[in-house]
């Protein structure tokens, strides 16, 4: 079975300036894949290449085992853009019927399918209202409905929860879970990293047009630990020892907070405290959240710490 998405050294240059430098990805069929990066990192350009909306300057890419320009591949792809502009003079039902016809769906199938997706996105009963009267959140829901209307094998969701309240975000997570259970691949781009952390199987972090880290969510979050140390006195000598074992994020008085790359460092931290002659009051490890990992990765590449 071919990968849902496969790219190798993808590059895109606009007017002599690279928007994407080197993006290599492999997304398996049936997984939820998070594509993360700061503004200007090359995410949108990469998605446009995967959708066949723009051609790469260099590199290779396949979507569902075919070129994204292949009409057969595009029949099985759904897309919810971040900056959507829908036909707001249509009702929700008319909008979905129009897109269903573009997908090549038959009238009988559309009569059955439209109420299903309206119920999934929480708009059943509002389908006869014109889209121009929908709130931003409702417009996002109808956009999600059109993206999944034709039961695609691969769905690109660009900021699908940005206009939704917490309940709406949970409903979108549930929809993504159902898509995964049906074997649909979901390629998710979101700035709401807590949503990505709860939803995705694997992620890739892109920065300045390059993938800086990718892998399974659990494995990436297990790579680094934040450790809070409390001692009776933090001497300069002890602080130097700690710097040799991890990245000191804050220090002073009777404590320090460090970032270390594995649990194997924990006994060595305790030994460093004891060998310095200090008394160890507490050593508290904590896994980094996805947001903290993301900030750490991007900061390493920019030479900054923090946001």
PDB file of C-alpha atoms in Angstrom:
ATOM      1  CA  UNK A   1       0.000   0.000   0.000  1.00  0.00           C
ATOM      2  CA  UNK A   2       1.548   3.339  -1.024  1.00  0.00           C
ATOM      3  CA  UNK A   3       1.970   6.109   1.510  1.00  0.00           C
ATOM      4  CA  UNK A   4      -0.790   8.715   1.560  1.00  0.00           C
ATOM      5  CA  UNK A   5       1.867  11.424   1.096  1.00  0.00           C
ATOM      6  CA  UNK A   6       5.514  11.071   0.179  1.00  0.00           C
ATOM      7  CA  UNK A   7       7.865  13.969  -0.561  1.00  0.00           C
ATOM      8  CA  UNK A   8      11.619  14.043  -1.086  1.00  0.00           C
ATOM      9  CA  UNK A   9      13.668  17.251  -0.844  1.00  0.00           C
ATOM     10  CA  UNK A  10      10.732  19.420  -1.860  1.00  0.00           C
ATOM     11  CA  UNK A  11      11.701  22.973  -2.761  1.00  0.00           C
ATOM     12  CA  UNK A  12       9.783  26.007  -3.961  1.00  0.00           C
ATOM     13  CA  UNK A  13      11.245  29.363  -4.986  1.00  0.00           C
ATOM     14  CA  UNK A  14       9.224  32.517  -5.657  1.00  0.00           C
ATOM     15  CA  UNK A  15      10.974  35.372  -7.468  1.00  0.00           C
ATOM     16  CA  UNK A  16      14.387  34.095  -6.450  1.00  0.00           C
ATOM     17  CA  UNK A  17      13.435  33.652  -2.805  1.00  0.00           C
ATOM     18  CA  UNK A  18      12.886  30.140  -1.364  1.00  0.00           C
ATOM     19  CA  UNK A  19       9.586  29.625   0.467  1.00  0.00           C
ATOM     20  CA  UNK A  20      10.351  25.935   0.983  1.00  0.00           C
ATOM     21  CA  UNK A  21      13.968  24.777   1.168  1.00  0.00           C
ATOM     22  CA  UNK A  22      13.944  21.041   1.861  1.00  0.00           C
ATOM     23  CA  UNK A  23      10.830  19.158   2.991  1.00  0.00           C
ATOM     24  CA  UNK A  24      10.865  15.362   3.063  1.00  0.00           C
ATOM     25  CA  UNK A  25       7.763  13.704   4.530  1.00  0.00           C
ATOM     26  CA  UNK A  26       6.099  10.314   4.589  1.00  0.00           C
ATOM     27  CA  UNK A  27       2.522  10.131   5.834  1.00  0.00           C
ATOM     28  CA  UNK A  28       1.012   6.666   6.153  1.00  0.00           C
ATOM     29  CA  UNK A  29      -2.545   5.923   5.126  1.00  0.00           C
ATOM     30  CA  UNK A  30      -5.027   6.056   7.974  1.00  0.00           C
ATOM     31  CA  UNK A  31      -3.012   8.251  10.344  1.00  0.00           C
ATOM     32  CA  UNK A  32      -3.555  11.758  11.650  1.00  0.00           C
ATOM     33  CA  UNK A  33      -0.464  13.787  10.809  1.00  0.00           C
ATOM     34  CA  UNK A  34       0.276  17.216  12.274  1.00  0.00           C
ATOM     35  CA  UNK A  35       2.258  19.736  10.221  1.00  0.00           C
ATOM     36  CA  UNK A  36       3.564  22.485  12.493  1.00  0.00           C
ATOM     37  CA  UNK A  37       5.645  25.589  12.175  1.00  0.00           C
ATOM     38  CA  UNK A  38       5.749  29.322  12.918  1.00  0.00           C
ATOM     39  CA  UNK A  39       4.311  31.860  10.507  1.00  0.00           C
ATOM     40  CA  UNK A  40       6.394  32.028   7.341  1.00  0.00           C
ATOM     41  CA  UNK A  41       7.860  28.552   7.846  1.00  0.00           C
ATOM     42  CA  UNK A  42       6.621  27.246   4.481  1.00  0.00           C
ATOM     43  CA  UNK A  43       3.570  25.266   5.648  1.00  0.00           C
ATOM     44  CA  UNK A  44       1.022  26.841   3.320  1.00  0.00           C
ATOM     45  CA  UNK A  45       3.305  26.600   0.298  1.00  0.00           C
ATOM     46  CA  UNK A  46       3.969  22.936   1.062  1.00  0.00           C
ATOM     47  CA  UNK A  47       0.241  22.209   1.298  1.00  0.00           C
ATOM     48  CA  UNK A  48      -0.372  24.012  -2.000  1.00  0.00           C
ATOM     49  CA  UNK A  49       2.214  21.776  -3.671  1.00  0.00           C
ATOM     50  CA  UNK A  50       0.620  18.669  -2.164  1.00  0.00           C
ATOM     51  CA  UNK A  51      -2.766  19.784  -3.491  1.00  0.00           C
ATOM     52  CA  UNK A  52      -1.383  20.463  -6.956  1.00  0.00           C
ATOM     53  CA  UNK A  53      -2.155  24.183  -6.702  1.00  0.00           C
ATOM     54  CA  UNK A  54       1.462  25.126  -7.365  1.00  0.00           C
ATOM     55  CA  UNK A  55       4.377  23.213  -8.863  1.00  0.00           C
ATOM     56  CA  UNK A  56       7.586  22.501  -6.912  1.00  0.00           C
ATOM     57  CA  UNK A  57      10.818  24.062  -8.099  1.00  0.00           C
ATOM     58  CA  UNK A  58      12.678  20.869  -7.215  1.00  0.00           C
ATOM     59  CA  UNK A  59      12.118  17.570  -5.437  1.00  0.00           C
ATOM     60  CA  UNK A  60       9.559  14.800  -5.732  1.00  0.00           C
ATOM     61  CA  UNK A  61       6.099  14.278  -4.294  1.00  0.00           C
ATOM     62  CA  UNK A  62       3.308  11.729  -4.462  1.00  0.00           C
ATOM     63  CA  UNK A  63      -0.199  11.894  -3.059  1.00  0.00           C
ATOM     64  CA  UNK A  64      -2.057   8.575  -2.795  1.00  0.00           C
ATOM     65  CA  UNK A  65       0.656   7.057  -4.953  1.00  0.00           C
ATOM     66  CA  UNK A  66       0.157   9.532  -7.810  1.00  0.00           C
ATOM     67  CA  UNK A  67       1.112  13.027  -8.863  1.00  0.00           C
ATOM     68  CA  UNK A  68      -1.094  15.667  -7.195  1.00  0.00           C
ATOM     69  CA  UNK A  69      -1.855  16.866 -10.729  1.00  0.00           C
ATOM     70  CA  UNK A  70      -3.492  13.495 -11.477  1.00  0.00           C
ATOM     71  CA  UNK A  71      -7.290  13.901 -11.593  1.00  0.00           C
ATOM     72  CA  UNK A  72      -7.781  10.361 -10.261  1.00  0.00           C
ATOM     73  CA  UNK A  73      -5.816  11.211  -7.110  1.00  0.00           C
ATOM     74  CA  UNK A  74      -7.622  14.519  -6.643  1.00  0.00           C
ATOM     75  CA  UNK A  75     -11.020  12.783  -6.646  1.00  0.00           C
ATOM     76  CA  UNK A  76     -10.112  11.246  -3.286  1.00  0.00           C
ATOM     77  CA  UNK A  77      -8.839  14.400  -1.558  1.00  0.00           C
ATOM     78  CA  UNK A  78     -10.754  16.819   0.666  1.00  0.00           C
ATOM     79  CA  UNK A  79      -9.531  20.266   1.671  1.00  0.00           C
ATOM     80  CA  UNK A  80     -10.588  22.897   4.202  1.00  0.00           C
ATOM     81  CA  UNK A  81      -8.456  26.030   3.647  1.00  0.00           C
ATOM     82  CA  UNK A  82      -7.720  28.456   6.447  1.00  0.00           C
ATOM     83  CA  UNK A  83      -8.752  31.541   4.468  1.00  0.00           C
ATOM     84  CA  UNK A  84     -11.968  30.234   2.937  1.00  0.00           C
ATOM     85  CA  UNK A  85     -14.270  32.313   0.727  1.00  0.00           C
ATOM     86  CA  UNK A  86     -17.499  30.440   0.197  1.00  0.00           C
ATOM     87  CA  UNK A  87     -20.486  31.219  -2.054  1.00  0.00           C
ATOM     88  CA  UNK A  88     -22.330  33.106   0.644  1.00  0.00           C
ATOM     89  CA  UNK A  89     -25.488  33.656  -1.415  1.00  0.00           C
ATOM     90  CA  UNK A  90     -26.143  29.899  -1.274  1.00  0.00           C
ATOM     91  CA  UNK A  91     -27.788  28.065   1.576  1.00  0.00           C
ATOM     92  CA  UNK A  92     -25.704  25.472   3.405  1.00  0.00           C
ATOM     93  CA  UNK A  93     -27.577  22.678   1.614  1.00  0.00           C
ATOM     94  CA  UNK A  94     -27.139  24.295  -1.815  1.00  0.00           C
ATOM     95  CA  UNK A  95     -23.449  24.823  -1.104  1.00  0.00           C
ATOM     96  CA  UNK A  96     -22.935  21.146  -0.258  1.00  0.00           C
ATOM     97  CA  UNK A  97     -24.939  19.989  -3.281  1.00  0.00           C
ATOM     98  CA  UNK A  98     -22.826  22.220  -5.536  1.00  0.00           C
ATOM     99  CA  UNK A  99     -19.585  20.800  -4.160  1.00  0.00           C
ATOM    100  CA  UNK A 100     -20.961  17.273  -4.293  1.00  0.00           C
ATOM    101  CA  UNK A 101     -21.660  17.715  -7.992  1.00  0.00           C
ATOM    102  CA  UNK A 102     -18.106  18.985  -8.475  1.00  0.00           C
ATOM    103  CA  UNK A 103     -16.928  15.783  -6.757  1.00  0.00           C
ATOM    104  CA  UNK A 104     -19.000  13.757  -9.247  1.00  0.00           C
ATOM    105  CA  UNK A 105     -21.488  12.482  -6.650  1.00  0.00           C
ATOM    106  CA  UNK A 106     -24.883  11.322  -7.900  1.00  0.00           C
ATOM    107  CA  UNK A 107     -28.141  12.984  -6.817  1.00  0.00           C
ATOM    108  CA  UNK A 108     -29.335  10.015  -4.767  1.00  0.00           C
ATOM    109  CA  UNK A 109     -26.044   9.766  -2.924  1.00  0.00           C
ATOM    110  CA  UNK A 110     -26.126  13.481  -2.177  1.00  0.00           C
ATOM    111  CA  UNK A 111     -29.641  13.255  -0.726  1.00  0.00           C
ATOM    112  CA  UNK A 112     -28.388  10.639   1.722  1.00  0.00           C
ATOM    113  CA  UNK A 113     -24.974  12.111   2.424  1.00  0.00           C
ATOM    114  CA  UNK A 114     -25.752  15.814   2.959  1.00  0.00           C
ATOM    115  CA  UNK A 115     -27.850  15.296   6.117  1.00  0.00           C
ATOM    116  CA  UNK A 116     -25.157  12.959   7.476  1.00  0.00           C
ATOM    117  CA  UNK A 117     -22.348  15.498   7.225  1.00  0.00           C
ATOM    118  CA  UNK A 118     -24.581  18.337   8.448  1.00  0.00           C
ATOM    119  CA  UNK A 119     -25.292  16.310  11.571  1.00  0.00           C
ATOM    120  CA  UNK A 120     -21.586  15.495  11.973  1.00  0.00           C
ATOM    121  CA  UNK A 121     -20.606  19.164  11.983  1.00  0.00           C
ATOM    122  CA  UNK A 122     -23.563  20.336  14.072  1.00  0.00           C
ATOM    123  CA  UNK A 123     -25.483  22.218  11.374  1.00  0.00           C
ATOM    124  CA  UNK A 124     -28.468  19.947  10.834  1.00  0.00           C
ATOM    125  CA  UNK A 125     -31.525  22.207  10.932  1.00  0.00           C
ATOM    126  CA  UNK A 126     -29.562  25.246   9.678  1.00  0.00           C
ATOM    127  CA  UNK A 127     -29.027  23.964   6.126  1.00  0.00           C
ATOM    128  CA  UNK A 128     -31.683  26.226   4.545  1.00  0.00           C
ATOM    129  CA  UNK A 129     -30.083  29.425   5.874  1.00  0.00           C
ATOM    130  CA  UNK A 130     -27.808  31.412   3.580  1.00  0.00           C
ATOM    131  CA  UNK A 131     -24.105  31.141   4.340  1.00  0.00           C
ATOM    132  CA  UNK A 132     -23.804  34.939   4.534  1.00  0.00           C
ATOM    133  CA  UNK A 133     -25.886  34.740   7.708  1.00  0.00           C
ATOM    134  CA  UNK A 134     -23.643  32.117   9.303  1.00  0.00           C
ATOM    135  CA  UNK A 135     -21.220  33.056  12.053  1.00  0.00           C
ATOM    136  CA  UNK A 136     -17.497  32.491  11.419  1.00  0.00           C
ATOM    137  CA  UNK A 137     -17.684  29.267  13.401  1.00  0.00           C
ATOM    138  CA  UNK A 138     -20.685  28.039  11.373  1.00  0.00           C
ATOM    139  CA  UNK A 139     -18.865  28.883   8.145  1.00  0.00           C
ATOM    140  CA  UNK A 140     -15.935  26.814   9.355  1.00  0.00           C
ATOM    141  CA  UNK A 141     -18.299  23.925  10.086  1.00  0.00           C
ATOM    142  CA  UNK A 142     -19.883  24.042   6.618  1.00  0.00           C
ATOM    143  CA  UNK A 143     -16.374  24.160   5.146  1.00  0.00           C
ATOM    144  CA  UNK A 144     -15.470  21.029   7.084  1.00  0.00           C
ATOM    145  CA  UNK A 145     -18.678  19.397   5.828  1.00  0.00           C
ATOM    146  CA  UNK A 146     -17.716  19.998   2.186  1.00  0.00           C
ATOM    147  CA  UNK A 147     -14.205  18.647   2.827  1.00  0.00           C
ATOM    148  CA  UNK A 148     -15.542  15.278   4.011  1.00  0.00           C
ATOM    149  CA  UNK A 149     -18.747  15.130   1.921  1.00  0.00           C
ATOM    150  CA  UNK A 150     -17.381  12.717  -0.704  1.00  0.00           C
ATOM    151  CA  UNK A 151     -15.741  10.357   1.817  1.00  0.00           C
ATOM    152  CA  UNK A 152     -12.189  11.237   0.770  1.00  0.00           C
ATOM    153  CA  UNK A 153      -9.205   8.981   1.474  1.00  0.00           C
ATOM    154  CA  UNK A 154      -7.039  12.011   2.369  1.00  0.00           C
ATOM    155  CA  UNK A 155      -8.225  15.237   4.009  1.00  0.00           C
ATOM    156  CA  UNK A 156      -6.183  18.425   4.422  1.00  0.00           C
ATOM    157  CA  UNK A 157      -7.449  20.555   7.314  1.00  0.00           C
ATOM    158  CA  UNK A 158      -5.839  23.979   7.615  1.00  0.00           C
ATOM    159  CA  UNK A 159      -6.653  25.538  11.015  1.00  0.00           C
ATOM    160  CA  UNK A 160     -10.006  23.695  11.273  1.00  0.00           C
ATOM    161  CA  UNK A 161     -10.777  24.905  14.825  1.00  0.00           C
ATOM    162  CA  UNK A 162      -9.509  28.493  14.767  1.00  0.00           C
ATOM    163  CA  UNK A 163     -12.994  30.051  14.922  1.00  0.00           C
ATOM    164  CA  UNK A 164     -14.592  27.485  17.223  1.00  0.00           C
ATOM    165  CA  UNK A 165     -15.286  27.542  20.948  1.00  0.00           C
ATOM    166  CA  UNK A 166     -13.998  24.709  23.204  1.00  0.00           C
ATOM    167  CA  UNK A 167     -17.101  22.587  22.562  1.00  0.00           C
ATOM    168  CA  UNK A 168     -16.724  23.045  18.821  1.00  0.00           C
ATOM    169  CA  UNK A 169     -13.046  22.091  18.992  1.00  0.00           C
ATOM    170  CA  UNK A 170     -13.939  18.922  20.833  1.00  0.00           C
ATOM    171  CA  UNK A 171     -16.525  18.090  18.154  1.00  0.00           C
ATOM    172  CA  UNK A 172     -13.884  18.536  15.444  1.00  0.00           C
ATOM    173  CA  UNK A 173     -11.542  16.206  17.361  1.00  0.00           C
ATOM    174  CA  UNK A 174     -14.321  13.640  17.421  1.00  0.00           C
ATOM    175  CA  UNK A 175     -14.890  14.037  13.673  1.00  0.00           C
ATOM    176  CA  UNK A 176     -11.167  13.542  13.062  1.00  0.00           C
ATOM    177  CA  UNK A 177     -11.287  10.433  15.256  1.00  0.00           C
ATOM    178  CA  UNK A 178     -14.157   9.020  13.196  1.00  0.00           C
ATOM    179  CA  UNK A 179     -12.304   9.780   9.952  1.00  0.00           C
ATOM    180  CA  UNK A 180      -9.285   7.897  11.264  1.00  0.00           C
ATOM    181  CA  UNK A 181     -11.455   4.956  12.319  1.00  0.00           C
ATOM    182  CA  UNK A 182     -12.770   4.816   8.747  1.00  0.00           C
ATOM    183  CA  UNK A 183      -9.207   4.638   7.403  1.00  0.00           C
ATOM    184  CA  UNK A 184      -9.076   8.251   6.198  1.00  0.00           C
ATOM    185  CA  UNK A 185      -5.737  10.025   6.388  1.00  0.00           C
ATOM    186  CA  UNK A 186      -5.893  13.490   7.978  1.00  0.00           C
ATOM    187  CA  UNK A 187      -3.173  16.070   7.344  1.00  0.00           C
ATOM    188  CA  UNK A 188      -3.673  18.709  10.019  1.00  0.00           C
ATOM    189  CA  UNK A 189      -2.159  22.155  10.183  1.00  0.00           C
ATOM    190  CA  UNK A 190      -2.992  24.065  13.363  1.00  0.00           C
ATOM    191  CA  UNK A 191      -1.520  26.697  15.666  1.00  0.00           C
ATOM    192  CA  UNK A 192      -3.551  25.252  18.553  1.00  0.00           C
ATOM    193  CA  UNK A 193      -0.859  22.856  19.691  1.00  0.00           C
ATOM    194  CA  UNK A 194      -2.934  21.419  22.520  1.00  0.00           C
ATOM    195  CA  UNK A 195      -5.416  20.267  19.866  1.00  0.00           C
ATOM    196  CA  UNK A 196      -2.630  18.700  17.809  1.00  0.00           C
ATOM    197  CA  UNK A 197      -1.248  16.949  20.876  1.00  0.00           C
ATOM    198  CA  UNK A 198      -4.640  15.350  21.579  1.00  0.00           C
ATOM    199  CA  UNK A 199      -5.323  14.419  17.959  1.00  0.00           C
ATOM    200  CA  UNK A 200      -2.233  13.483  15.984  1.00  0.00           C
ATOM    201  CA  UNK A 201      -0.342  10.200  15.701  1.00  0.00           C
ATOM    202  CA  UNK A 202       2.779  11.771  14.210  1.00  0.00           C
ATOM    203  CA  UNK A 203       3.998  15.292  13.563  1.00  0.00           C
ATOM    204  CA  UNK A 204       6.598  17.207  11.605  1.00  0.00           C
ATOM    205  CA  UNK A 205       7.912  20.614  12.661  1.00  0.00           C
ATOM    206  CA  UNK A 206       9.006  22.838   9.798  1.00  0.00           C
ATOM    207  CA  UNK A 207      11.044  26.008  10.225  1.00  0.00           C
ATOM    208  CA  UNK A 208      12.426  28.295   7.536  1.00  0.00           C
ATOM    209  CA  UNK A 209      11.378  25.850   4.865  1.00  0.00           C
ATOM    210  CA  UNK A 210      13.008  22.772   6.394  1.00  0.00           C
ATOM    211  CA  UNK A 211      11.752  19.895   8.525  1.00  0.00           C
ATOM    212  CA  UNK A 212      13.604  20.238  11.825  1.00  0.00           C
ATOM    213  CA  UNK A 213      12.004  17.282  13.629  1.00  0.00           C
ATOM    214  CA  UNK A 214       9.451  14.590  12.858  1.00  0.00           C
ATOM    215  CA  UNK A 215       8.231  11.418  14.483  1.00  0.00           C
ATOM    216  CA  UNK A 216       5.565   9.809  16.608  1.00  0.00           C
ATOM    217  CA  UNK A 217       3.993  12.160  19.105  1.00  0.00           C
ATOM    218  CA  UNK A 218       4.723  10.025  22.170  1.00  0.00           C
ATOM    219  CA  UNK A 219       8.342   9.442  21.208  1.00  0.00           C
ATOM    220  CA  UNK A 220       9.044  13.117  20.545  1.00  0.00           C
ATOM    221  CA  UNK A 221       7.495  14.229  23.829  1.00  0.00           C
ATOM    222  CA  UNK A 222       9.488  11.573  25.680  1.00  0.00           C
ATOM    223  CA  UNK A 223      12.777  12.934  24.319  1.00  0.00           C
ATOM    224  CA  UNK A 224      13.028  15.837  26.732  1.00  0.00           C
ATOM    225  CA  UNK A 225      12.232  16.420  30.371  1.00  0.00           C
ATOM    226  CA  UNK A 226      11.901  19.577  32.383  1.00  0.00           C
ATOM    227  CA  UNK A 227      13.382  19.060  35.846  1.00  0.00           C
ATOM    228  CA  UNK A 228      12.830  21.316  38.837  1.00  0.00           C
ATOM    229  CA  UNK A 229      15.556  21.147  41.478  1.00  0.00           C
ATOM    230  CA  UNK A 230      15.281  22.544  44.995  1.00  0.00           C
ATOM    231  CA  UNK A 231      18.405  22.665  47.161  1.00  0.00           C
ATOM    232  CA  UNK A 232      19.484  24.450  50.317  1.00  0.00           C
ATOM    233  CA  UNK A 233      21.850  26.695  48.354  1.00  0.00           C
ATOM    234  CA  UNK A 234      22.617  26.950  44.628  1.00  0.00           C
ATOM    235  CA  UNK A 235      26.353  27.669  44.433  1.00  0.00           C
ATOM    236  CA  UNK A 236      28.148  28.813  41.249  1.00  0.00           C
ATOM    237  CA  UNK A 237      30.034  25.488  41.196  1.00  0.00           C
ATOM    238  CA  UNK A 238      26.797  23.485  41.335  1.00  0.00           C
ATOM    239  CA  UNK A 239      25.268  25.642  38.619  1.00  0.00           C
ATOM    240  CA  UNK A 240      28.220  24.869  36.330  1.00  0.00           C
ATOM    241  CA  UNK A 241      27.762  21.141  36.976  1.00  0.00           C
ATOM    242  CA  UNK A 242      24.081  21.419  36.093  1.00  0.00           C
ATOM    243  CA  UNK A 243      24.870  23.229  32.839  1.00  0.00           C
ATOM    244  CA  UNK A 244      26.945  20.224  31.828  1.00  0.00           C
ATOM    245  CA  UNK A 245      23.928  17.949  32.182  1.00  0.00           C
ATOM    246  CA  UNK A 246      21.205  19.996  30.530  1.00  0.00           C
ATOM    247  CA  UNK A 247      19.937  23.375  29.453  1.00  0.00           C
ATOM    248  CA  UNK A 248      19.358  25.631  32.463  1.00  0.00           C
ATOM    249  CA  UNK A 249      16.147  27.573  31.839  1.00  0.00           C
ATOM    250  CA  UNK A 250      16.115  29.455  35.127  1.00  0.00           C
ATOM    251  CA  UNK A 251      18.244  29.465  38.281  1.00  0.00           C
ATOM    252  CA  UNK A 252      18.634  31.389  41.494  1.00  0.00           C
ATOM    253  CA  UNK A 253      18.458  31.189  45.277  1.00  0.00           C
ATOM    254  CA  UNK A 254      17.517  27.656  46.209  1.00  0.00           C
ATOM    255  CA  UNK A 255      16.532  26.152  42.891  1.00  0.00           C
ATOM    256  CA  UNK A 256      16.882  25.702  39.170  1.00  0.00           C
ATOM    257  CA  UNK A 257      14.796  24.479  36.258  1.00  0.00           C
ATOM    258  CA  UNK A 258      16.605  22.461  33.600  1.00  0.00           C
ATOM    259  CA  UNK A 259      15.725  20.740  30.362  1.00  0.00           C
ATOM    260  CA  UNK A 260      17.397  17.341  29.868  1.00  0.00           C
ATOM    261  CA  UNK A 261      17.229  14.898  27.001  1.00  0.00           C
ATOM    262  CA  UNK A 262      16.511  11.658  28.880  1.00  0.00           C
ATOM    263  CA  UNK A 263      15.541  10.150  32.206  1.00  0.00           C
ATOM    264  CA  UNK A 264      19.085   8.756  32.451  1.00  0.00           C
ATOM    265  CA  UNK A 265      20.199  12.259  33.468  1.00  0.00           C
ATOM    266  CA  UNK A 266      18.075  12.269  36.643  1.00  0.00           C
ATOM    267  CA  UNK A 267      20.464  10.190  38.847  1.00  0.00           C
ATOM    268  CA  UNK A 268      23.374  12.267  37.549  1.00  0.00           C
ATOM    269  CA  UNK A 269      21.600  15.466  38.555  1.00  0.00           C
ATOM    270  CA  UNK A 270      21.125  14.113  42.082  1.00  0.00           C
ATOM    271  CA  UNK A 271      24.793  13.063  42.201  1.00  0.00           C
ATOM    272  CA  UNK A 272      25.890  16.534  41.066  1.00  0.00           C
ATOM    273  CA  UNK A 273      23.960  18.130  43.916  1.00  0.00           C
ATOM    274  CA  UNK A 274      25.366  15.746  46.520  1.00  0.00           C
ATOM    275  CA  UNK A 275      28.952  16.033  45.256  1.00  0.00           C
ATOM    276  CA  UNK A 276      28.720  19.826  45.468  1.00  0.00           C
ATOM    277  CA  UNK A 277      27.960  19.532  49.174  1.00  0.00           C
ATOM    278  CA  UNK A 278      24.420  20.896  48.821  1.00  0.00           C
ATOM    279  CA  UNK A 279      21.348  19.220  50.272  1.00  0.00           C
ATOM    280  CA  UNK A 280      18.738  18.013  47.793  1.00  0.00           C
ATOM    281  CA  UNK A 281      15.197  18.927  48.845  1.00  0.00           C
ATOM    282  CA  UNK A 282      13.329  18.001  45.652  1.00  0.00           C
ATOM    283  CA  UNK A 283      13.967  16.738  42.128  1.00  0.00           C
ATOM    284  CA  UNK A 284      10.764  16.876  40.085  1.00  0.00           C
ATOM    285  CA  UNK A 285      10.757  15.732  36.436  1.00  0.00           C
ATOM    286  CA  UNK A 286       7.973  16.716  34.033  1.00  0.00           C
ATOM    287  CA  UNK A 287       7.437  15.822  30.393  1.00  0.00           C
ATOM    288  CA  UNK A 288       7.382  18.778  28.021  1.00  0.00           C
ATOM    289  CA  UNK A 289       4.084  19.573  26.338  1.00  0.00           C
ATOM    290  CA  UNK A 290       3.961  19.805  22.552  1.00  0.00           C
ATOM    291  CA  UNK A 291       3.876  23.593  22.838  1.00  0.00           C
ATOM    292  CA  UNK A 292       7.038  23.596  24.940  1.00  0.00           C
ATOM    293  CA  UNK A 293       8.765  21.167  22.570  1.00  0.00           C
ATOM    294  CA  UNK A 294       7.754  23.310  19.598  1.00  0.00           C
ATOM    295  CA  UNK A 295       9.063  26.510  21.182  1.00  0.00           C
ATOM    296  CA  UNK A 296      12.295  24.745  22.134  1.00  0.00           C
ATOM    297  CA  UNK A 297      12.870  23.445  18.590  1.00  0.00           C
ATOM    298  CA  UNK A 298      12.153  26.777  16.928  1.00  0.00           C
ATOM    299  CA  UNK A 299      14.224  28.686  19.489  1.00  0.00           C
ATOM    300  CA  UNK A 300      17.220  26.412  18.871  1.00  0.00           C
ATOM    301  CA  UNK A 301      17.087  27.280  15.171  1.00  0.00           C
ATOM    302  CA  UNK A 302      16.717  31.013  15.734  1.00  0.00           C
ATOM    303  CA  UNK A 303      19.191  31.255  18.576  1.00  0.00           C
ATOM    304  CA  UNK A 304      16.464  32.520  20.930  1.00  0.00           C
ATOM    305  CA  UNK A 305      14.859  31.062  24.011  1.00  0.00           C
ATOM    306  CA  UNK A 306      11.244  31.679  24.800  1.00  0.00           C
ATOM    307  CA  UNK A 307       8.286  32.468  22.525  1.00  0.00           C
TER     308      UNK A 307
END
